[in-house]
Coordinates of C-alpha atoms and ligand atoms in Angstrom, one line a residue:
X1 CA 0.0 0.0 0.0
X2 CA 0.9 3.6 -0.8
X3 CA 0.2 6.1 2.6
X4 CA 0.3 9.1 3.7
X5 CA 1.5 8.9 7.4
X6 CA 0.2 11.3 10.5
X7 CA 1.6 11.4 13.8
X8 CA 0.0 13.4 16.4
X9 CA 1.4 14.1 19.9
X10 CA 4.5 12.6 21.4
X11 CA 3.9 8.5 20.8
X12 CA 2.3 9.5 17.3
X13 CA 5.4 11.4 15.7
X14 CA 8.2 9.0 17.5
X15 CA 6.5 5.9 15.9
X16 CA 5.8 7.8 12.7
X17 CA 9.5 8.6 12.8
X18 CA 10.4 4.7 13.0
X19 CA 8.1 4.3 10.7
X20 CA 9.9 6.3 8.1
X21 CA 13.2 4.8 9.3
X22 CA 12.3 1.2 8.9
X23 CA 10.6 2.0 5.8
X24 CA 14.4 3.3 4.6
X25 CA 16.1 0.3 6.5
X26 CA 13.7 -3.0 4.8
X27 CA 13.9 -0.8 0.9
X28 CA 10.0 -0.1 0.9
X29 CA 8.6 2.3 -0.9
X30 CA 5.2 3.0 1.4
X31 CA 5.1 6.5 2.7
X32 CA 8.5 7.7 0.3
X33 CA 8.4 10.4 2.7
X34 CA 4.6 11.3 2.7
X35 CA 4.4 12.6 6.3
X36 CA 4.0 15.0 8.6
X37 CA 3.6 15.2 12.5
X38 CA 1.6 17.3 14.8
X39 CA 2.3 18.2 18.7
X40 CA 0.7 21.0 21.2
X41 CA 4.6 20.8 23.5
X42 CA 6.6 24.0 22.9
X43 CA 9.4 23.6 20.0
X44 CA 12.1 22.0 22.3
X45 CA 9.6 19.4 24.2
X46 CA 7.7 18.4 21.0
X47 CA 9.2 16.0 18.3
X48 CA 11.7 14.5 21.1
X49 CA 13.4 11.8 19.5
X50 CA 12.0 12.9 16.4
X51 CA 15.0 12.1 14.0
X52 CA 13.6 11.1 10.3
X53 CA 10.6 13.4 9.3
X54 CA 12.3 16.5 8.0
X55 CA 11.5 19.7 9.9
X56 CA 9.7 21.5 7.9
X57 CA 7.1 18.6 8.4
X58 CA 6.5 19.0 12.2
X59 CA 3.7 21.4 13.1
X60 CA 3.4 22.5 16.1
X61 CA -0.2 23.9 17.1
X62 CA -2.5 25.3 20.1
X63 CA -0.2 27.1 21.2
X64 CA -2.5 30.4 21.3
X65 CA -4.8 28.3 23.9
X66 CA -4.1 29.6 27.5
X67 CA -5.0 26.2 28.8
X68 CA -1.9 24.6 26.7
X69 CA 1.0 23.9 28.9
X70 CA 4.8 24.1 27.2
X71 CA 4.8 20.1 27.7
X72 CA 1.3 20.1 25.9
X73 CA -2.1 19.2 26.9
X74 CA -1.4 17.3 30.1
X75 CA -3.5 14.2 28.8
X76 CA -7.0 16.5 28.7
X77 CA -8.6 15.1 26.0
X78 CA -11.0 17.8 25.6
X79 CA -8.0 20.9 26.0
X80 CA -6.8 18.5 22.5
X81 CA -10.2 18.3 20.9
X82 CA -10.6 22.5 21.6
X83 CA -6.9 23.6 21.0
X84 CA -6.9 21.5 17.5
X85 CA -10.2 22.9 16.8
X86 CA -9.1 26.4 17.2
X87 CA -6.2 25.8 14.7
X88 CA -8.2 24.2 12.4
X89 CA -7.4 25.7 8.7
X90 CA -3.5 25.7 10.2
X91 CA -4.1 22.2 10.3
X92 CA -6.1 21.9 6.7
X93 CA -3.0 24.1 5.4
X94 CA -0.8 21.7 6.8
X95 CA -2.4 18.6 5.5
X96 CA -1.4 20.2 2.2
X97 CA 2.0 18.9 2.2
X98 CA 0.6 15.3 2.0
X99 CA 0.0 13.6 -1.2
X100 CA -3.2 12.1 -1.3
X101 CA -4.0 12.0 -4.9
X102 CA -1.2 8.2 -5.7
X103 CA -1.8 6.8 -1.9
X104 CA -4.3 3.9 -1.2
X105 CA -5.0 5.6 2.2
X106 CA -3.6 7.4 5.6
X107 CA -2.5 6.2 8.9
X108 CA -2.8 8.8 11.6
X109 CA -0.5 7.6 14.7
X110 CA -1.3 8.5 18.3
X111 CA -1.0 7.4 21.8
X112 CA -4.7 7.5 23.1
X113 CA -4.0 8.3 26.7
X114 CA -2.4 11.6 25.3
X115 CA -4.8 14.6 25.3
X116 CA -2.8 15.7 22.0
X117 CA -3.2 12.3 20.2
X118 CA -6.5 11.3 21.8
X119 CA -7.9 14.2 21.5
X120 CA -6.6 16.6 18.6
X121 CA -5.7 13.1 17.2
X122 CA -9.5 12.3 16.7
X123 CA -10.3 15.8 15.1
X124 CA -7.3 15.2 12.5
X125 CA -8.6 11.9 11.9
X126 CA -12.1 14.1 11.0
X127 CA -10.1 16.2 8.7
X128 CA -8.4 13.1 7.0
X129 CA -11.3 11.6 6.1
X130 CA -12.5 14.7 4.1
X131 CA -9.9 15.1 2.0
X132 CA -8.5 11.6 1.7
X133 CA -10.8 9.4 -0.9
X134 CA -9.3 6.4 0.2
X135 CA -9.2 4.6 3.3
X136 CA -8.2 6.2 7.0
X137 CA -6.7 4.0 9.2
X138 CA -5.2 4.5 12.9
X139 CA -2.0 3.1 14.7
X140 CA -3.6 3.5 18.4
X141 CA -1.3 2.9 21.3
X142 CA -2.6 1.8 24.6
X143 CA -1.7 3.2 27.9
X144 CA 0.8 0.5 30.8
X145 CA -1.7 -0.2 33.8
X146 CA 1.0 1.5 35.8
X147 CA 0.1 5.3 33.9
X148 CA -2.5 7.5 36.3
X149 CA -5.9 6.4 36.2
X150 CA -6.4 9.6 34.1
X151 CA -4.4 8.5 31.4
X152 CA -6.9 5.7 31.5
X153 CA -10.1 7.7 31.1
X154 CA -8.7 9.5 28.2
X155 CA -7.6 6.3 26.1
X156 CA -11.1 4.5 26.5
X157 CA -12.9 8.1 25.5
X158 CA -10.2 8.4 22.5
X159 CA -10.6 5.3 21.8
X160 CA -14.2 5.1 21.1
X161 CA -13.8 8.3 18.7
X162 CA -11.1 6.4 16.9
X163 CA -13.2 3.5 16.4
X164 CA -15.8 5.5 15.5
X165 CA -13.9 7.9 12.8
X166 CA -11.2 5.6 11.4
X167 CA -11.6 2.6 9.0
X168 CA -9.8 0.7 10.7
X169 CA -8.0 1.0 14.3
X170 CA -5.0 -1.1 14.6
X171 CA -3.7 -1.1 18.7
X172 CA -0.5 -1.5 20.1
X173 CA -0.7 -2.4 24.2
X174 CA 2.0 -0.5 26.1
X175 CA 1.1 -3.1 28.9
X176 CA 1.6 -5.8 26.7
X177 CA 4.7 -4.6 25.6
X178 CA 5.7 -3.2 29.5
X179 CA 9.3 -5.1 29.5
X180 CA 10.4 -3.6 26.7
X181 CA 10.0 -0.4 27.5
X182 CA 12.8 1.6 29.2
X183 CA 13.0 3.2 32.8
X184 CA 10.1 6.5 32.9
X185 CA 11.3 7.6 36.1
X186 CA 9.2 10.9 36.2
X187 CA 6.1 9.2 35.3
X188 CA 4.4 10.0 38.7
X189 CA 5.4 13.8 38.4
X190 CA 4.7 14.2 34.9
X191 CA 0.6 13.4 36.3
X192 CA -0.9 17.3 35.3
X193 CA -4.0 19.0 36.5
X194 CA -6.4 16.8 34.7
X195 CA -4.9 13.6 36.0
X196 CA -4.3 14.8 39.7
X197 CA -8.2 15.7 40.0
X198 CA -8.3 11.7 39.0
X199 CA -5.5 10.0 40.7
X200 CA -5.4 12.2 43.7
X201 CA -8.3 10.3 45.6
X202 CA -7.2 6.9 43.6
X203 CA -4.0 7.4 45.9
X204 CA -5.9 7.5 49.0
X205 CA -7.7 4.7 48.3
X206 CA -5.1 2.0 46.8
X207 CA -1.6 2.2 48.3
X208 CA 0.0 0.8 45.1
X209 CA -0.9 3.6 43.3
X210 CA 2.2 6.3 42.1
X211 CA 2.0 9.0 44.6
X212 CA 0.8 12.3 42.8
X213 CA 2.6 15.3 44.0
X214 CA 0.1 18.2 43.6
X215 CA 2.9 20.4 43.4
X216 CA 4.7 18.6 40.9
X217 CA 6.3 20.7 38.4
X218 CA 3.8 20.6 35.2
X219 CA 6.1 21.7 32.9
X220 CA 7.9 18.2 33.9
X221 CA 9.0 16.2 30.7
X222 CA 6.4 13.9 30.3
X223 CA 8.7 11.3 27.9
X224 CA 10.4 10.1 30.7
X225 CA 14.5 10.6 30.4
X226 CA 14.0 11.5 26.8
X227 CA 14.6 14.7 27.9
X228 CA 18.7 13.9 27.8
X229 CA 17.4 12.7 23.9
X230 CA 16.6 16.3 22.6
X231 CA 18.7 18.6 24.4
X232 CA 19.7 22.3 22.8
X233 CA 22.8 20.9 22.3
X234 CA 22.4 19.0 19.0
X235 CA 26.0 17.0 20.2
X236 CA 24.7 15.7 22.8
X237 CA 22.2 13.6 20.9
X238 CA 25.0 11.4 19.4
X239 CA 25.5 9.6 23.2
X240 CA 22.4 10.2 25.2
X241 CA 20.7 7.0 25.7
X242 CA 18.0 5.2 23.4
X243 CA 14.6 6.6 24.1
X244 CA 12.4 4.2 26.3
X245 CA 9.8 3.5 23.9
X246 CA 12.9 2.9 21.3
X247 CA 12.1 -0.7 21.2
X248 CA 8.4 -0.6 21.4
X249 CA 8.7 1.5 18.6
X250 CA 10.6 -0.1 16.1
X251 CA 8.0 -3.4 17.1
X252 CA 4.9 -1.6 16.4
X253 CA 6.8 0.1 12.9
X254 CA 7.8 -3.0 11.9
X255 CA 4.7 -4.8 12.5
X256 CA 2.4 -2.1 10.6
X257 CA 5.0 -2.1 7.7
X258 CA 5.3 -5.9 7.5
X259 CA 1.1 -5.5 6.7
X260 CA 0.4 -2.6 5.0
X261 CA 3.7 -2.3 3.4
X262 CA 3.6 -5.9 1.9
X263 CA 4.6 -5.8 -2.0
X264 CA 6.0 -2.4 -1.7
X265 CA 9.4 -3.7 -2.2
X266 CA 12.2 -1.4 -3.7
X267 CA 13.2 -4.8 -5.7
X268 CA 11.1 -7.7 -6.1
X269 CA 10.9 -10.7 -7.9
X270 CA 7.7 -12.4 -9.6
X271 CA 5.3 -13.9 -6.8
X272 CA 3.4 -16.5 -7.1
X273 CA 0.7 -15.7 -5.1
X274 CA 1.9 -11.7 -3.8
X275 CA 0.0 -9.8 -1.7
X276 CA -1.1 -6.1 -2.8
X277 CA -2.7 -3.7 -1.5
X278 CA -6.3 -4.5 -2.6
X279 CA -5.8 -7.9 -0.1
X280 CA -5.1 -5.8 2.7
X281 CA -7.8 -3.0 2.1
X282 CA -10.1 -6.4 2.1
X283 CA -9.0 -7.1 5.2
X284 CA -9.2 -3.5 7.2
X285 CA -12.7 -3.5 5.7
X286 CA -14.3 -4.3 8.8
X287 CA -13.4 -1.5 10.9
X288 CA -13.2 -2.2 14.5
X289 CA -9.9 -2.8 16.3
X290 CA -7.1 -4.9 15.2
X291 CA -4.2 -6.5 16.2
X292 CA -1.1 -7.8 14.3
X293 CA 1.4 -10.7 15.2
X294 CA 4.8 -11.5 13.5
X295 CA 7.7 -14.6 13.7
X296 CA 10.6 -14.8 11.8
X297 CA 12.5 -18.0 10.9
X298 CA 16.6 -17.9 10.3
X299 CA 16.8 -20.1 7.2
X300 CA 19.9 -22.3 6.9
X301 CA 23.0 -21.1 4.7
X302 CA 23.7 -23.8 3.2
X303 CA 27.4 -23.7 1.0
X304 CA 27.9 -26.8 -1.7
X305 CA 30.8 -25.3 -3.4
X306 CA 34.0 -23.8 -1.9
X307 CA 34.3 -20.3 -2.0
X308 CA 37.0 -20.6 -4.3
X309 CA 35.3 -22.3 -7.2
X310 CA 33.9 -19.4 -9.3
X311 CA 30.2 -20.2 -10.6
X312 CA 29.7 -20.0 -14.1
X313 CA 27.1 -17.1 -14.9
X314 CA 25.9 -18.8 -18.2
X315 CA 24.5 -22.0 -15.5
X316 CA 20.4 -21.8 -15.4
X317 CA 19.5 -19.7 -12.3
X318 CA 17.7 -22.5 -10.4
X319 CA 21.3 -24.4 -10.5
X320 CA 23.6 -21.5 -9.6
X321 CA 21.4 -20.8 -6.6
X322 CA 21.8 -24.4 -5.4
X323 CA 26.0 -24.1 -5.9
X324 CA 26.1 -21.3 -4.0
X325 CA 25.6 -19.3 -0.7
X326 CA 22.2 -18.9 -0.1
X327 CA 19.3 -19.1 2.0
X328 CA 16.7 -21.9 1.2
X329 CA 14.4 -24.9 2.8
X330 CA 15.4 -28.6 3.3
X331 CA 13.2 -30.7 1.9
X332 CA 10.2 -32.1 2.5
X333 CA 10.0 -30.5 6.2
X334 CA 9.4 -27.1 4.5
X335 CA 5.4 -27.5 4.9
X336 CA 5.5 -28.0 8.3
X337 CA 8.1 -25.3 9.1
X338 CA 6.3 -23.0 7.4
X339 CA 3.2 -24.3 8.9
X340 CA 4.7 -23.7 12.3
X341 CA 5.8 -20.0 11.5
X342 CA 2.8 -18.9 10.8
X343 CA 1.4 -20.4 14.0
X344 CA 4.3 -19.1 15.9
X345 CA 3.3 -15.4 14.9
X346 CA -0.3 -15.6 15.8
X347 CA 0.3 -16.7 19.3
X348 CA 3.6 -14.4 19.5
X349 CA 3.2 -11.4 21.5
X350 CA 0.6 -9.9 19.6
X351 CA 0.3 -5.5 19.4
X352 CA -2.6 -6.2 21.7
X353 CA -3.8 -9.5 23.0
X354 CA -7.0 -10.5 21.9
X355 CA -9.0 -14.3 21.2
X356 CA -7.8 -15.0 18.1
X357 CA -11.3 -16.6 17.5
X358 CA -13.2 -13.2 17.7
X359 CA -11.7 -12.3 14.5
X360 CA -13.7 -11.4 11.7
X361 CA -11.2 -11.7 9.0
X362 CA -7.5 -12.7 8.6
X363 CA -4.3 -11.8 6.7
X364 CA -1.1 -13.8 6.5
X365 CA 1.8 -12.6 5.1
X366 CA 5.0 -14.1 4.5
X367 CA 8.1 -12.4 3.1
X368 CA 11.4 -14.1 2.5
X369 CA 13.4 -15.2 -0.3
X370 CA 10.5 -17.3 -2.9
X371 CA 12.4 -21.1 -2.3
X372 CA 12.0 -20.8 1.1
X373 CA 7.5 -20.6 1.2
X374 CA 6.0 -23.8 0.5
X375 CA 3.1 -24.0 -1.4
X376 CA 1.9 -26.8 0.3
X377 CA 3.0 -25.4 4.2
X378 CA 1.1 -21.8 2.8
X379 CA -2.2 -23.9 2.5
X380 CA -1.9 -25.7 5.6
X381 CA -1.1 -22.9 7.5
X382 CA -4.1 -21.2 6.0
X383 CA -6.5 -24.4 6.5
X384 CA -4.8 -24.0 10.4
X385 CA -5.8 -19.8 11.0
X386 CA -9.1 -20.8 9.2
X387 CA -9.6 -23.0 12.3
X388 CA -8.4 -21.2 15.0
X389 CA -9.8 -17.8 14.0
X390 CA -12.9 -19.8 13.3
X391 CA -13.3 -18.1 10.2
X392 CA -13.0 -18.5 6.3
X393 CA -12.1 -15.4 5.7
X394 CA -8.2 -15.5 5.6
X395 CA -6.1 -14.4 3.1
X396 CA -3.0 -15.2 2.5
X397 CA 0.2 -13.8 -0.3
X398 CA 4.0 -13.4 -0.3
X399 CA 6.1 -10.9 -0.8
X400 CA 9.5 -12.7 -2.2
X401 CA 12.8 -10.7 -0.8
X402 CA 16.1 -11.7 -0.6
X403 CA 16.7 -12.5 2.9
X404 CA 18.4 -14.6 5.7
X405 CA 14.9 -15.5 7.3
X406 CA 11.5 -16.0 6.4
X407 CA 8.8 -14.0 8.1
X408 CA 5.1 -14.4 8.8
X409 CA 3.3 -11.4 9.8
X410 CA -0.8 -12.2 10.8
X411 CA -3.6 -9.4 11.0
X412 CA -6.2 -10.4 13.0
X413 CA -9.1 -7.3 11.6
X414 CA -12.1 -6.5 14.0
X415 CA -10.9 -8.5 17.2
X416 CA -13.9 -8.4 19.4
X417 CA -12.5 -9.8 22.5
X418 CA -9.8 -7.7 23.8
X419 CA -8.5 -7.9 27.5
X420 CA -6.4 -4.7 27.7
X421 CA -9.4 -2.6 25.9
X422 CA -11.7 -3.8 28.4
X423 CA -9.0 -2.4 31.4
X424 CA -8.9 0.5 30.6
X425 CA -12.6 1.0 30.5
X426 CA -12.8 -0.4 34.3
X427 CA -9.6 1.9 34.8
X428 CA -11.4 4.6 33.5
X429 CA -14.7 3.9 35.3
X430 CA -13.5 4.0 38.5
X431 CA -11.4 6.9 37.5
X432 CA -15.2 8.8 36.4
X433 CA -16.4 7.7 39.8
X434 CA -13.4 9.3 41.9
X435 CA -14.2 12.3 40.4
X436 CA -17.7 12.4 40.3
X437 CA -17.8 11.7 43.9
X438 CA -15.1 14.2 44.6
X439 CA -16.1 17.2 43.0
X440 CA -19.7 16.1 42.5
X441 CA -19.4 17.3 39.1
X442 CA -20.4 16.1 36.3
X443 CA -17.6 15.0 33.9
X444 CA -17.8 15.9 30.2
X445 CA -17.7 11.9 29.7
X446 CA -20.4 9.7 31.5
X447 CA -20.0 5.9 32.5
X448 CA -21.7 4.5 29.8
X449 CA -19.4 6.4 27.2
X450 CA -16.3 4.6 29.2
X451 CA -17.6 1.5 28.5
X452 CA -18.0 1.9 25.2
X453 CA -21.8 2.1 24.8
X454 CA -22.2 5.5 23.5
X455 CA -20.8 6.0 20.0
X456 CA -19.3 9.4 20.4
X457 CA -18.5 11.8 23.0
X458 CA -16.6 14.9 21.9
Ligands
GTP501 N1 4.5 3.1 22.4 C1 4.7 4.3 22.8 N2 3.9 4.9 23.7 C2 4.1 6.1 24.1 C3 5.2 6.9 23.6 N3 5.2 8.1 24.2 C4 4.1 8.1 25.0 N4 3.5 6.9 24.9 C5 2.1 6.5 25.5 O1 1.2 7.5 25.0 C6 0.6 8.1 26.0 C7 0.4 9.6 25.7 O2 1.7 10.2 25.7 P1 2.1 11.3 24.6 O3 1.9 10.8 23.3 O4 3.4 11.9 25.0 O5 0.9 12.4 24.9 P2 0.4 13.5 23.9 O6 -0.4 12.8 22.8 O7 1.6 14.2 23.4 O8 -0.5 14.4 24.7 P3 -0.2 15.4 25.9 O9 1.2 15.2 26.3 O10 -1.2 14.9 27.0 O11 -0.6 16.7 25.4 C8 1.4 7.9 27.2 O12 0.6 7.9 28.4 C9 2.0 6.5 27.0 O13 1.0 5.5 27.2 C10 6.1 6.3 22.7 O14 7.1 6.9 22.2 N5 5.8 5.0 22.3

């Protein structure tokens, strides 16, 4: 697929960064630069970490609204809804940068607990849809269960608008994912004024929750020691450490590519059966949430003629790859191998865990050098999903690359049974109780929109 990617807030424009990276690194041609990111943080706190999408493509706005703070919007949803509403035809004028007109859609990229990506993020995914004709997805991320129970309350209201506005919402669990993110040691004093109305009587009434200093300095980086990342000295970016979400990152990049950038290969060779774009439109067509897993396979090296003996170039293809140096099955256990790949990446650490049998329809891909997929371990392993996602609806291509392993990537579309979602809608439940009974006012979200059973709350 050809997209135009949009990250808003702070996770938004660092995964839309990887994104662009990885894109560079695996010799895809998805985006070819077709991005642009958004924050609300002052120049200086926004794009931290923010090394790939050139300059002129990071946009800061809001910053006219009294209520936005130099780190941003604190995680108030509604301050992100109001401050991106304000800048609206800033925001049209920046969308102009994007090419919409050769793309097969747009992915707009946001953490959901942010009250930049949650919130703005939900009004830009409005905008998208006018002026792109083609699909509009969303990369969503999730907040840890270790993040203030405000963080909570603002994912499962964001959430429901991205469900509601997007085509498809694919998530990515921070929870999930928990050991691979780095040490956020200011995470408690990073909680603003809309989380400490939250998380201030949550403390009094569960001792395991982070203590919330009400005098906690709210212009506190709220990326954790990604502060050393971006300092004003650009030198110092060369030996500050990796930034904690680095690794989460680079997964949740290389997950999206491995799906939507299947077949968008700088080189590739004829495919038997290759995957294109049109399969995985197909597949997003349900809408909902979904969730991707991946597992790669080293393939053997297997070397028949000493390095010294020079292979003729006139010998037919098929025999000069079987004298020399390259990756390839062994036989007659291909089927199952690949069989077992396949299987191996749907009950991987999926980007967010779900019942694989509340799926309403599948994609496998698998990308590695042609030899290496068996026709007959492809079927099986599409006979297997068909079973286990207890649906017929899987579809299944390659995408032939030269390559040391073979990897299947699986998109489970319109997962119905999610754990985490349904968290951080009791997270955020009890987080509208604390304040309702606090303050005895009436919060701009009610339970029923928490759990998910109004269809819009802005
Ligand atoms: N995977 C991942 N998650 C992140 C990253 N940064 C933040 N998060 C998560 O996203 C949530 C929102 O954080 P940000 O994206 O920084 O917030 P924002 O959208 O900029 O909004 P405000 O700072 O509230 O204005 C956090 O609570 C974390 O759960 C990141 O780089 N990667």
């Amino acid at each position: 697929m050809k997209l135009a990617f949009v990250g808003v807030g702070g996770a938004g424009t660092r995964i839309v960064d990887r994104l662009l990276a990885r894109e560079a690194e695996t010799d895809r041609t998805v985006s070819r630069g077709n991005a642009i990111v958004f924050d609300t943080a002052e120049p200086g706190d926004a794009f931290r970490g923010v090394e790939h999408v050139p300059e002129e493509c990071r946009v800061t706005f809001g910053d006219v609204h009294p209520d936005v703070g130099p780190a941003g919007t604190g995680g108030n949803p509604d301050l992100g809804v109001a401050a991106a509403r304000e800048d609206v035809y800033e925001l049209r004028r920046a969308f102009d940068a994007l090419e919409f007109t050769d793309v097969d859609g747009a992915v707009l990229v946001a953490g959901l607990a942010g009250g930049t990506g949650g919130g703005a993020g939900a009004v830009l995914l409005e905008e998208l849809q006018e002026v792109c004709d083609d699909p509009v997805y969303a990369l969503a991320v999730l907040p840890s269960a270790d993040e203030p129970a405000g963080r909570a309350l603002t994912a499962a209201r964001s959430l429901q608008s991205f469900v509601r506005i997007a085509d498809n919402v694919v998530c990515f669990d921070n929870e999930a994912w928990d050991s691979e993110i780095g040490p956020l040691e200011d995470l408690e004093s990073r909680t603003l004024s809309y989380e400490e109305s939250v998380d201030a009587d949550a403390e009094s009434t569960d001792d395991s929750s982070p203590a919330v200093d009400a005098d906690a300095d709210a212009d506190a980086d709220s990326r954790g020691p990604s502060s050393d990342v971006a300092s004003d000295d650009p030198d110092a970016e060369d030996d500050s450490p990796p930034h904690p979400y680095e690794t989460v990152n680079r997964a949740a990049a290389d997950r999206l590519l491995s799906i939507l950038g299947a077949g968008e290969l700088e080189s590739m060779t004829i495919a038997e059966n290759r995957i294109d774009a049109s399969d995985v439109a197909r597949t997003l067509e349900t809408g909902g949430v979904s969730t991707i897993g991946q597992a790669t396979l080293e393939l053997e090296q297997r070397q028949r003629a000493p390095d010294w003996l020079p292979v003729p170039s006139w010998l037919p293809a098929s025999f000069r790859g079987w004298l020399t140096d390259s990756p390839e099955d062994s036989g007659p256990t291909d089927a199952a191998r690949v069989k077992d790949l396949v299987q191996r990446a749907v009950e991987s650490r999926l980007t967010v865990p779900c019942a694989v049998d509340s799926a309403d329809r599948t994609l496998i891909v698998l990308s590695g050098p042609p030899s290496s997929v068996s026709r007959k371990g492809f079927e099986s392993a599409r006979h297997w999903l068909e079973g286990e996602a207890d649906t017929v609806d899987v579809m299944a291509g390659d995408e032939p690359r030269d390559a040391a392993e073979l990897t299947a990537t699986v998109l489970l579309s319109n997962v119905t049974e999610v754990p985490p979602v349904e968290a951080v809608q009791e997270r955020a439940l009890e987080a509208l109780e604390l304040l309702e009974d606090r303050d005895g006012r009436k919060s701009t979200a009610n339970a029923d929109d928490a759990a998910g059973e109004n269809e819009f709350i802005w």
